[in-house]
Amino acid sequence: MHHDICFCPVSITDQTAVDHWNGMVKAFLSHGTTAPKHLKALIETAPEFAMAHAAKGLFAMMMGRRELIGVAQEAYTNAVAILAKFGATHRERLWIDALGVWLAAKPTAAIQCMEQAMRLNPADTMSLKVSHAIRFIIGDSAGMRRSLERVMSAHGTDHPLRGYALGCLSFAQEETGDYALAEQTGLEALQFAPDDAWGMHAVAHVYDMTHDPDKGIALIEQNTSAWDHCNNFRFHVWWHKALLHLDRGEHDEVLKLYDTKIRDEKTDDYRDFSNASSLLVRLELEGIKVGDRWAELADLAESRSEDGCLVFADLHYMLALAGDSRGDAANKMIARVARSANETGDQSLVMQSPGLAAAEGLAAFGEARYDTAFQQLSAARPAFQTMGGSHAQRDVFERVTIDAALRAGQFDAAESLILERTSIRKGATDTFALSRLENIAQYRLINQATAAQ
């Protein structure tokens, strides 16, 4: 029996097919463009390899798009039929099970299937990455870190995929607030895997969270080999660079990056959309005019508003609808989120909270109903992490909540939120926080002077 690059047995008899599987694994870990090409060639070369069909379905589920659920379902049907006819290893069966339970709206159960695969072989970097990816989607940063720490001893210096495992660990360390260790781990990841976009981007997160934009920009510019080979993940790297320039107050550069890199290709991938919509909101909160850039995003948001696959995606669609003052479309989105909250499955619970209150709060903010916006967003805020994504991605909702409080005259509440946000950053006061604290101090001085008259 052949073994793959993760030292796992695979029920493939053809070496060419094994090579395609290994190529797909490396491309998936590095966010490379060749992953789907290898997977397609693998299925053509070894159509009896059920795990390849399961992988196709799992990747479709990660896209968070309603129409791709049918693709995932077909892949699952094929995998089950092939399994019955040709059999599979234990690990391969677990991958098929993972797809089945995710299709049943239980991504948490899919994670457990991947964890079982990692218990079979802790050196299984591919199952590690899929577990990591799903945990990222549901916002389980603590679980992400525990998962990785359990298997890192099996990813020693002789493991060909050690760098990618370190990159995942770096991101988990950053998301759990261990910034110094995350920086060290991520830089080590790049030594073992110079094309590790995820690890490099984890270090960029560190510099964003610790208010060190100079280091962050230099990191991205000096490590282009880590991400210039990427699929649409390269747009996310450009987005990080834009955030760092925004922290330096370089608004013209941010708009240039938006037009020429981040939204140059107007894809309908929700991850690309979230980069764009959240960046425009950040700019507008700083008083920067973004021109007609909202229109394209709002059109797309209207077309995706019935998806209901991920709260994270829905709320970024809502940012665009609010940004382009599309009140009717925003109300339709709120009604759809309410319907989704009454369905079954893991995501319906997130639709209930924070989804519905957050959607209502964002719509209210777009209509300048700041009291309502703050009330709804602050109610949703304790559960923001469950929508998934990273601290940096969810920070746009923190910023809107804080500015809603300020515009509603809730200065004490705004200050409390700013200080809490700063504590997550280990005391690093970024440009956003500093400017709001200065506004609050100025307001209080004016109040004191008025009271003394």
Tab-separated table of C-alpha atoms in Angstrom:
chain	number	residue	atom	x	y	z
A	1	MET	CA	0.000	0.000	0.000
A	2	HIS	CA	1.203	3.502	-0.833
A	3	HIS	CA	1.697	6.211	1.797
A	4	ASP	CA	1.225	9.919	1.201
A	5	ILE	CA	3.347	12.901	2.158
A	6	CYS	CA	1.649	12.918	5.589
A	7	PHE	CA	2.922	9.351	6.251
A	8	CYS	CA	-0.651	8.054	5.995
A	9	PRO	CA	-1.653	4.915	4.062
A	10	VAL	CA	-3.799	5.668	1.005
A	11	SER	CA	-5.904	3.210	-0.967
A	12	ILE	CA	-4.404	4.251	-4.297
A	13	THR	CA	-2.429	1.805	-6.383
A	14	ASP	CA	-1.189	4.200	-9.056
A	15	GLN	CA	1.909	6.275	-8.233
A	16	THR	CA	0.787	9.067	-10.545
A	17	ALA	CA	-2.412	9.355	-8.518
A	18	VAL	CA	-0.380	9.446	-5.293
A	19	ASP	CA	1.702	12.251	-6.771
A	20	HIS	CA	-1.439	14.213	-7.596
A	21	TRP	CA	-2.753	13.684	-4.063
A	22	ASN	CA	0.532	14.876	-2.576
A	23	GLY	CA	0.551	17.838	-4.947
A	24	MET	CA	-2.984	18.734	-3.887
A	25	VAL	CA	-2.024	18.443	-0.204
A	26	LYS	CA	0.934	20.810	-0.591
A	27	ALA	CA	-1.070	23.268	-2.678
A	28	PHE	CA	-3.935	23.250	-0.185
A	29	LEU	CA	-1.561	23.866	2.715
A	30	SER	CA	0.158	26.733	0.891
A	31	HIS	CA	-3.089	28.206	-0.523
A	32	GLY	CA	-1.705	27.596	-3.992
A	33	THR	CA	-3.597	27.813	-7.270
A	34	THR	CA	-2.835	24.230	-8.297
A	35	ALA	CA	-4.913	22.469	-5.626
A	36	PRO	CA	-8.072	22.094	-7.771
A	37	LYS	CA	-5.984	21.041	-10.789
A	38	HIS	CA	-4.327	18.245	-8.816
A	39	LEU	CA	-7.647	17.168	-7.341
A	40	LYS	CA	-9.297	17.028	-10.760
A	41	ALA	CA	-6.395	15.003	-12.180
A	42	LEU	CA	-6.495	12.695	-9.155
A	43	ILE	CA	-10.190	11.929	-9.594
A	44	GLU	CA	-9.610	11.255	-13.289
A	45	THR	CA	-6.600	9.027	-12.591
A	46	ALA	CA	-8.042	7.178	-9.575
A	47	PRO	CA	-11.843	7.563	-9.667
A	48	GLU	CA	-12.126	4.750	-7.104
A	49	PHE	CA	-10.322	6.839	-4.431
A	50	ALA	CA	-13.226	7.866	-2.208
A	51	MET	CA	-11.181	10.314	-0.161
A	52	ALA	CA	-10.631	12.507	-3.216
A	53	HIS	CA	-14.392	12.895	-3.608
A	54	ALA	CA	-14.729	13.639	0.117
A	55	ALA	CA	-12.026	16.299	-0.234
A	56	LYS	CA	-13.898	17.867	-3.145
A	57	GLY	CA	-17.051	18.037	-1.035
A	58	LEU	CA	-15.305	19.434	2.033
A	59	PHE	CA	-13.642	22.140	-0.043
A	60	ALA	CA	-17.048	23.067	-1.494
A	61	MET	CA	-18.501	23.375	2.004
A	62	MET	CA	-15.678	25.712	3.009
A	63	MET	CA	-16.774	28.142	0.292
A	64	GLY	CA	-19.896	29.106	2.296
A	65	ARG	CA	-22.152	29.330	-0.764
A	66	ARG	CA	-25.643	27.875	-1.052
A	67	GLU	CA	-25.246	26.644	-4.628
A	68	LEU	CA	-22.113	24.671	-3.752
A	69	ILE	CA	-23.955	22.534	-1.218
A	70	GLY	CA	-25.256	20.576	-4.217
A	71	VAL	CA	-21.666	20.026	-5.375
A	72	ALA	CA	-20.749	18.785	-1.899
A	73	GLN	CA	-23.785	16.517	-1.760
A	74	GLU	CA	-22.903	14.958	-5.128
A	75	ALA	CA	-19.321	14.423	-3.963
A	76	TYR	CA	-20.610	12.725	-0.802
A	77	THR	CA	-22.926	10.458	-2.792
A	78	ASN	CA	-20.035	9.467	-5.040
A	79	ALA	CA	-17.721	8.872	-2.082
A	80	VAL	CA	-20.234	6.626	-0.315
A	81	ALA	CA	-20.877	4.607	-3.469
A	82	ILE	CA	-17.146	4.168	-4.110
A	83	LEU	CA	-16.587	3.218	-0.481
A	84	ALA	CA	-19.205	0.460	-0.728
A	85	LYS	CA	-17.591	-0.934	-3.882
A	86	PHE	CA	-13.864	-0.496	-3.285
A	87	GLY	CA	-13.438	0.102	0.451
A	88	ALA	CA	-11.131	2.613	2.115
A	89	THR	CA	-8.739	3.102	5.003
A	90	HIS	CA	-9.969	4.241	8.411
A	91	ARG	CA	-8.738	7.782	7.773
A	92	GLU	CA	-10.478	7.902	4.408
A	93	ARG	CA	-13.745	6.745	5.976
A	94	LEU	CA	-13.444	9.503	8.564
A	95	TRP	CA	-13.149	12.098	5.789
A	96	ILE	CA	-16.327	10.785	4.195
A	97	ASP	CA	-18.049	10.887	7.576
A	98	ALA	CA	-16.847	14.470	8.070
A	99	LEU	CA	-18.465	15.552	4.821
A	100	GLY	CA	-21.696	13.774	5.723
A	101	VAL	CA	-22.092	15.438	9.108
A	102	TRP	CA	-21.180	18.862	7.737
A	103	LEU	CA	-23.869	18.442	5.092
A	104	ALA	CA	-26.191	17.724	8.027
A	105	ALA	CA	-25.295	21.249	9.315
A	106	LYS	CA	-22.890	20.004	11.984
A	107	PRO	CA	-19.412	21.381	11.250
A	108	THR	CA	-18.430	20.729	14.873
A	109	ALA	CA	-18.979	17.012	14.227
A	110	ALA	CA	-16.846	17.274	11.081
A	111	ILE	CA	-14.036	18.664	13.232
A	112	GLN	CA	-14.257	15.627	15.483
A	113	CYS	CA	-13.858	13.339	12.487
A	114	MET	CA	-10.648	15.162	11.598
A	115	GLU	CA	-9.456	14.922	15.190
A	116	GLN	CA	-10.033	11.158	15.083
A	117	ALA	CA	-7.928	10.996	11.921
A	118	MET	CA	-5.176	12.894	13.714
A	119	ARG	CA	-5.337	10.429	16.597
A	120	LEU	CA	-4.772	7.625	14.084
A	121	ASN	CA	-1.659	9.464	12.891
A	122	PRO	CA	-0.562	12.734	14.541
A	123	ALA	CA	1.669	13.390	11.504
A	124	ASP	CA	-1.451	13.792	9.311
A	125	THR	CA	-0.964	17.443	8.335
A	126	MET	CA	-3.834	17.377	5.860
A	127	SER	CA	-6.416	16.422	8.482
A	128	LEU	CA	-4.776	18.967	10.792
A	129	LYS	CA	-5.327	21.721	8.226
A	130	VAL	CA	-8.956	20.792	7.582
A	131	SER	CA	-9.702	20.733	11.319
A	132	HIS	CA	-7.932	24.089	11.610
A	133	ALA	CA	-9.910	25.541	8.706
A	134	ILE	CA	-13.304	24.477	10.048
A	135	ARG	CA	-12.461	25.709	13.535
A	136	PHE	CA	-11.514	29.034	11.959
A	137	ILE	CA	-14.889	29.183	10.206
A	138	ILE	CA	-16.750	28.686	13.500
A	139	GLY	CA	-14.438	30.880	15.611
A	140	ASP	CA	-12.988	28.147	17.851
A	141	SER	CA	-9.537	29.625	18.433
A	142	ALA	CA	-8.926	27.820	21.729
A	143	GLY	CA	-9.816	24.473	20.173
A	144	MET	CA	-7.645	25.333	17.196
A	145	ARG	CA	-4.628	25.759	19.439
A	146	ARG	CA	-5.292	22.627	21.521
A	147	SER	CA	-5.635	20.578	18.357
A	148	LEU	CA	-2.292	21.740	17.024
A	149	GLU	CA	-0.386	21.419	20.267
A	150	ARG	CA	-1.445	17.770	20.496
A	151	VAL	CA	0.236	16.856	17.205
A	152	MET	CA	3.238	19.168	16.862
A	153	SER	CA	5.617	16.569	18.321
A	154	ALA	CA	4.834	14.424	15.269
A	155	HIS	CA	5.858	17.310	12.981
A	156	GLY	CA	9.555	17.332	13.712
A	157	THR	CA	12.309	18.722	11.530
A	158	ASP	CA	12.176	15.574	9.371
A	159	HIS	CA	8.498	16.085	8.482
A	160	PRO	CA	8.205	17.555	4.964
A	161	LEU	CA	5.172	19.602	5.994
A	162	ARG	CA	6.474	20.918	9.321
A	163	GLY	CA	6.467	24.532	8.129
A	164	TYR	CA	2.755	24.487	7.329
A	165	ALA	CA	1.920	22.940	10.701
A	166	LEU	CA	3.967	25.674	12.383
A	167	GLY	CA	2.103	28.291	10.348
A	168	CYS	CA	-1.212	26.985	11.643
A	169	LEU	CA	0.150	26.927	15.188
A	170	SER	CA	1.346	30.513	14.838
A	171	PHE	CA	-2.118	31.640	13.805
A	172	ALA	CA	-3.716	29.765	16.715
A	173	GLN	CA	-1.244	31.338	19.136
A	174	GLU	CA	-2.014	34.793	17.766
A	175	GLU	CA	-5.763	34.282	17.977
A	176	THR	CA	-5.409	33.200	21.611
A	177	GLY	CA	-3.394	36.326	22.433
A	178	ASP	CA	0.120	34.845	22.664
A	179	TYR	CA	1.611	37.410	20.310
A	180	ALA	CA	5.342	37.076	21.019
A	181	LEU	CA	5.218	33.298	20.664
A	182	ALA	CA	3.068	33.562	17.548
A	183	GLU	CA	5.619	35.855	15.909
A	184	GLN	CA	8.446	33.457	16.722
A	185	THR	CA	6.518	30.418	15.495
A	186	GLY	CA	5.359	32.079	12.291
A	187	LEU	CA	8.861	33.231	11.341
A	188	GLU	CA	10.135	29.708	12.009
A	189	ALA	CA	7.368	28.361	9.767
A	190	LEU	CA	8.697	30.459	6.885
A	191	GLN	CA	12.151	28.938	7.352
A	192	PHE	CA	10.750	25.452	6.791
A	193	ALA	CA	8.164	26.453	4.170
A	194	PRO	CA	9.020	29.713	2.375
A	195	ASP	CA	5.679	29.511	0.550
A	196	ASP	CA	3.651	29.301	3.781
A	197	ALA	CA	1.187	32.119	3.182
A	198	TRP	CA	-0.838	31.223	6.272
A	199	GLY	CA	2.127	31.397	8.608
A	200	MET	CA	3.366	34.666	7.130
A	201	HIS	CA	-0.129	36.115	7.437
A	202	ALA	CA	-0.277	34.952	11.082
A	203	VAL	CA	2.723	37.174	11.820
A	204	ALA	CA	1.019	40.039	9.972
A	205	HIS	CA	-1.881	39.540	12.395
A	206	VAL	CA	0.549	39.902	15.289
A	207	TYR	CA	1.778	43.258	13.996
A	208	ASP	CA	-1.792	44.430	13.434
A	209	MET	CA	-2.855	43.474	16.943
A	210	THR	CA	0.247	44.979	18.571
A	211	HIS	CA	0.119	48.248	16.580
A	212	ASP	CA	3.371	47.776	14.717
A	213	PRO	CA	2.415	48.679	11.125
A	214	ASP	CA	6.002	49.318	10.009
A	215	LYS	CA	7.018	45.754	10.841
A	216	GLY	CA	3.868	44.377	9.265
A	217	ILE	CA	4.331	46.193	5.973
A	218	ALA	CA	7.992	45.183	5.833
A	219	LEU	CA	7.077	41.552	6.537
A	220	ILE	CA	4.647	41.417	3.623
A	221	GLU	CA	6.910	43.269	1.224
A	222	GLN	CA	9.981	41.183	2.096
A	223	ASN	CA	8.247	37.802	1.873
A	224	THR	CA	6.461	37.924	-1.471
A	225	SER	CA	7.442	34.295	-2.146
A	226	ALA	CA	5.185	33.321	0.746
A	227	TRP	CA	2.055	34.613	-0.921
A	228	ASP	CA	2.469	35.673	-4.562
A	229	HIS	CA	1.756	32.073	-5.661
A	230	CYS	CA	-1.580	32.080	-3.859
A	231	ASN	CA	-5.137	31.697	-5.030
A	232	ASN	CA	-7.526	34.425	-3.873
A	233	PHE	CA	-5.816	34.314	-0.487
A	234	ARG	CA	-3.399	36.866	-1.967
A	235	PHE	CA	-6.259	39.402	-1.848
A	236	HIS	CA	-6.429	38.811	1.895
A	237	VAL	CA	-2.708	39.469	2.229
A	238	TRP	CA	-3.177	42.762	0.355
A	239	TRP	CA	-6.061	43.500	2.736
A	240	HIS	CA	-3.734	43.054	5.703
A	241	LYS	CA	-1.262	45.420	4.093
A	242	ALA	CA	-4.075	47.953	3.639
A	243	LEU	CA	-5.005	47.683	7.327
A	244	LEU	CA	-1.428	48.441	8.291
A	245	HIS	CA	-1.333	51.478	6.008
A	246	LEU	CA	-4.672	52.578	7.487
A	247	ASP	CA	-3.142	52.418	10.950
A	248	ARG	CA	-0.440	54.797	9.661
A	249	GLY	CA	-3.099	57.151	8.323
A	250	GLU	CA	-2.086	56.566	4.690
A	251	HIS	CA	-5.586	56.665	3.264
A	252	ASP	CA	-4.609	57.260	-0.361
A	253	GLU	CA	-2.474	54.128	-0.275
A	254	VAL	CA	-5.372	52.160	1.215
A	255	LEU	CA	-7.702	53.249	-1.589
A	256	LYS	CA	-5.035	52.425	-4.163
A	257	LEU	CA	-4.649	48.919	-2.725
A	258	TYR	CA	-8.419	48.511	-2.732
A	259	ASP	CA	-8.731	49.412	-6.408
A	260	THR	CA	-5.631	47.712	-7.796
A	261	LYS	CA	-5.235	44.635	-5.570
A	262	ILE	CA	-8.023	43.856	-3.113
A	263	ARG	CA	-10.976	44.447	-5.444
A	264	ASP	CA	-9.237	44.475	-8.804
A	265	GLU	CA	-10.855	41.080	-9.518
A	266	LYS	CA	-14.483	41.433	-8.511
A	267	THR	CA	-15.064	37.872	-7.361
A	268	ASP	CA	-18.142	36.685	-5.482
A	269	ASP	CA	-16.174	34.656	-2.921
A	270	TYR	CA	-17.444	35.748	0.498
A	271	ARG	CA	-13.896	35.962	1.827
A	272	ASP	CA	-12.898	38.409	-0.894
A	273	PHE	CA	-16.132	40.277	-0.289
A	274	SER	CA	-15.427	40.544	3.438
A	275	ASN	CA	-11.992	42.026	2.708
A	276	ALA	CA	-13.592	44.713	0.552
A	277	SER	CA	-16.676	45.633	2.559
A	278	SER	CA	-14.880	45.754	5.903
A	279	LEU	CA	-12.129	47.936	4.460
A	280	LEU	CA	-14.594	50.473	3.045
A	281	VAL	CA	-16.332	50.659	6.426
A	282	ARG	CA	-13.029	51.289	8.185
A	283	LEU	CA	-12.267	54.098	5.748
A	284	GLU	CA	-15.671	55.720	6.168
A	285	LEU	CA	-15.380	55.560	9.944
A	286	GLU	CA	-12.238	57.673	9.525
A	287	GLY	CA	-14.191	60.204	7.461
A	288	ILE	CA	-12.735	59.106	4.119
A	289	LYS	CA	-15.050	59.312	1.104
A	290	VAL	CA	-15.072	56.056	-0.843
A	291	GLY	CA	-17.016	57.330	-3.849
A	292	ASP	CA	-19.128	54.842	-5.767
A	293	ARG	CA	-17.237	51.768	-4.564
A	294	TRP	CA	-20.193	50.594	-2.472
A	295	ALA	CA	-22.485	50.076	-5.469
A	296	GLU	CA	-20.682	47.030	-6.853
A	297	LEU	CA	-20.532	45.386	-3.433
A	298	ALA	CA	-24.155	46.174	-2.623
A	299	ASP	CA	-25.316	44.639	-5.906
A	300	LEU	CA	-23.430	41.488	-5.064
A	301	ALA	CA	-24.718	41.504	-1.479
A	302	GLU	CA	-28.302	41.605	-2.720
A	303	SER	CA	-27.646	38.633	-4.986
A	304	ARG	CA	-26.137	36.619	-2.094
A	305	SER	CA	-28.557	37.669	0.640
A	306	GLU	CA	-30.496	34.370	0.558
A	307	ASP	CA	-27.398	32.196	1.065
A	308	GLY	CA	-27.676	31.877	4.832
A	309	CYS	CA	-24.655	29.572	5.023
A	310	LEU	CA	-22.490	31.654	7.368
A	311	VAL	CA	-23.284	34.542	9.690
A	312	PHE	CA	-19.803	35.920	8.984
A	313	ALA	CA	-20.681	36.258	5.302
A	314	ASP	CA	-24.180	37.602	5.980
A	315	LEU	CA	-22.923	40.395	8.203
A	316	HIS	CA	-20.372	41.492	5.624
A	317	TYR	CA	-23.147	41.570	3.041
A	318	MET	CA	-25.072	43.735	5.483
A	319	LEU	CA	-22.126	46.135	5.712
A	320	ALA	CA	-22.425	46.737	1.981
A	321	LEU	CA	-26.204	47.130	2.020
A	322	ALA	CA	-25.921	49.639	4.855
A	323	GLY	CA	-22.969	51.370	3.212
A	324	ASP	CA	-24.939	51.904	0.002
A	325	SER	CA	-28.102	52.956	1.893
A	326	ARG	CA	-30.191	50.053	0.610
A	327	GLY	CA	-32.718	49.970	3.416
A	328	ASP	CA	-35.232	47.662	1.729
A	329	ALA	CA	-32.560	45.109	0.887
A	330	ALA	CA	-31.190	45.354	4.435
A	331	ASN	CA	-34.633	44.649	5.872
A	332	LYS	CA	-34.979	41.624	3.597
A	333	MET	CA	-31.612	40.395	4.826
A	334	ILE	CA	-32.707	40.809	8.451
A	335	ALA	CA	-35.878	38.820	7.736
A	336	ARG	CA	-33.829	36.059	6.118
A	337	VAL	CA	-31.413	35.907	9.059
A	338	ALA	CA	-34.444	35.573	11.342
A	339	ARG	CA	-35.718	32.643	9.239
A	340	SER	CA	-32.300	30.999	9.290
A	341	ALA	CA	-32.209	31.347	13.074
A	342	ASN	CA	-35.235	29.045	13.281
A	343	GLU	CA	-33.599	26.257	11.291
A	344	THR	CA	-31.641	23.343	12.751
A	345	GLY	CA	-27.890	22.923	12.821
A	346	ASP	CA	-24.847	24.618	14.318
A	347	GLN	CA	-25.075	27.776	12.221
A	348	SER	CA	-28.706	28.448	13.131
A	349	LEU	CA	-27.596	29.017	16.722
A	350	VAL	CA	-25.124	31.632	15.491
A	351	MET	CA	-27.877	33.201	13.393
A	352	GLN	CA	-29.879	33.560	16.638
A	353	SER	CA	-26.936	35.182	18.417
A	354	PRO	CA	-25.056	37.226	17.414
A	355	GLY	CA	-26.459	37.151	13.870
A	356	LEU	CA	-29.892	38.715	14.171
A	357	ALA	CA	-29.049	41.502	16.615
A	358	ALA	CA	-25.842	42.324	14.731
A	359	ALA	CA	-27.676	42.509	11.396
A	360	GLU	CA	-30.280	44.829	12.914
A	361	GLY	CA	-27.560	46.958	14.502
A	362	LEU	CA	-25.608	47.330	11.263
A	363	ALA	CA	-28.746	48.287	9.363
A	364	ALA	CA	-29.582	50.875	12.016
A	365	PHE	CA	-26.051	52.291	11.845
A	366	GLY	CA	-26.414	52.723	8.093
A	367	GLU	CA	-29.602	54.710	8.694
A	368	ALA	CA	-27.946	56.901	11.363
A	369	ARG	CA	-30.144	55.403	14.109
A	370	TYR	CA	-27.195	55.253	16.440
A	371	ASP	CA	-29.017	54.544	19.715
A	372	THR	CA	-30.611	51.447	18.188
A	373	ALA	CA	-27.386	50.489	16.462
A	374	PHE	CA	-25.442	50.599	19.712
A	375	GLN	CA	-28.148	48.761	21.625
A	376	GLN	CA	-28.292	45.906	19.117
A	377	LEU	CA	-24.570	45.662	18.425
A	378	SER	CA	-23.622	45.736	22.094
A	379	ALA	CA	-26.165	42.964	22.707
A	380	ALA	CA	-24.583	40.890	19.943
A	381	ARG	CA	-20.994	41.709	20.846
A	382	PRO	CA	-20.372	39.029	23.539
A	383	ALA	CA	-20.990	36.366	20.889
A	384	PHE	CA	-19.072	38.008	18.017
A	385	GLN	CA	-16.363	35.331	18.103
A	386	THR	CA	-18.839	32.570	17.263
A	387	MET	CA	-19.403	34.108	13.821
A	388	GLY	CA	-15.906	32.896	12.936
A	389	GLY	CA	-13.015	34.625	11.267
A	390	SER	CA	-10.134	36.286	13.070
A	391	HIS	CA	-9.793	39.105	15.577
A	392	ALA	CA	-8.684	41.364	12.735
A	393	GLN	CA	-11.716	40.480	10.623
A	394	ARG	CA	-14.244	40.818	13.444
A	395	ASP	CA	-12.678	44.115	14.511
A	396	VAL	CA	-14.771	45.976	11.943
A	397	PHE	CA	-17.840	45.119	14.031
A	398	GLU	CA	-16.053	46.273	17.187
A	399	ARG	CA	-15.262	49.568	15.479
A	400	VAL	CA	-18.837	50.104	14.322
A	401	THR	CA	-20.112	49.304	17.835
A	402	ILE	CA	-17.726	51.831	19.380
A	403	ASP	CA	-18.587	54.528	16.865
A	404	ALA	CA	-22.300	53.842	17.330
A	405	ALA	CA	-21.825	54.476	21.040
A	406	LEU	CA	-19.942	57.717	20.373
A	407	ARG	CA	-22.527	58.983	17.908
A	408	ALA	CA	-25.288	58.077	20.348
A	409	GLY	CA	-23.571	60.125	23.068
A	410	GLN	CA	-22.710	57.013	25.117
A	411	PHE	CA	-19.172	58.172	25.864
A	412	ASP	CA	-18.579	56.124	29.005
A	413	ALA	CA	-19.738	52.974	27.254
A	414	ALA	CA	-17.559	53.762	24.233
A	415	GLU	CA	-14.524	54.303	26.459
A	416	SER	CA	-15.154	50.989	28.206
A	417	LEU	CA	-15.321	49.179	24.861
A	418	ILE	CA	-12.129	50.871	23.650
A	419	LEU	CA	-10.250	49.881	26.796
A	420	GLU	CA	-11.484	46.304	26.496
A	421	ARG	CA	-10.438	46.222	22.850
A	422	THR	CA	-7.018	47.579	23.833
A	423	SER	CA	-6.594	44.950	26.549
A	424	ILE	CA	-7.009	42.194	23.937
A	425	ARG	CA	-4.084	43.868	22.171
A	426	LYS	CA	-1.990	43.676	25.342
A	427	GLY	CA	-2.230	47.428	25.827
A	428	ALA	CA	-1.307	48.448	22.283
A	429	THR	CA	-3.319	51.567	21.474
A	430	ASP	CA	-3.734	51.774	17.724
A	431	THR	CA	-4.694	54.839	15.702
A	432	PHE	CA	-8.391	53.997	15.823
A	433	ALA	CA	-8.444	53.736	19.625
A	434	LEU	CA	-6.243	56.785	20.151
A	435	SER	CA	-8.397	59.054	18.009
A	436	ARG	CA	-11.601	57.938	19.781
A	437	LEU	CA	-10.083	58.374	23.226
A	438	GLU	CA	-9.000	61.878	22.232
A	439	ASN	CA	-12.569	62.648	21.109
A	440	ILE	CA	-13.943	61.433	24.425
A	441	ALA	CA	-11.411	63.504	26.383
A	442	GLN	CA	-12.277	66.590	24.331
A	443	TYR	CA	-15.988	66.053	24.931
A	444	ARG	CA	-15.422	65.782	28.689
A	445	LEU	CA	-13.330	68.946	28.752
A	446	ILE	CA	-16.065	70.864	26.970
A	447	ASN	CA	-18.621	69.486	29.414
A	448	GLN	CA	-16.486	70.465	32.392
A	449	ALA	CA	-16.001	74.000	31.018
A	450	THR	CA	-19.724	74.349	30.383
A	451	ALA	CA	-20.560	73.127	33.892
A	452	ALA	CA	-18.107	75.613	35.428
A	453	GLN	CA	-19.760	78.607	33.747
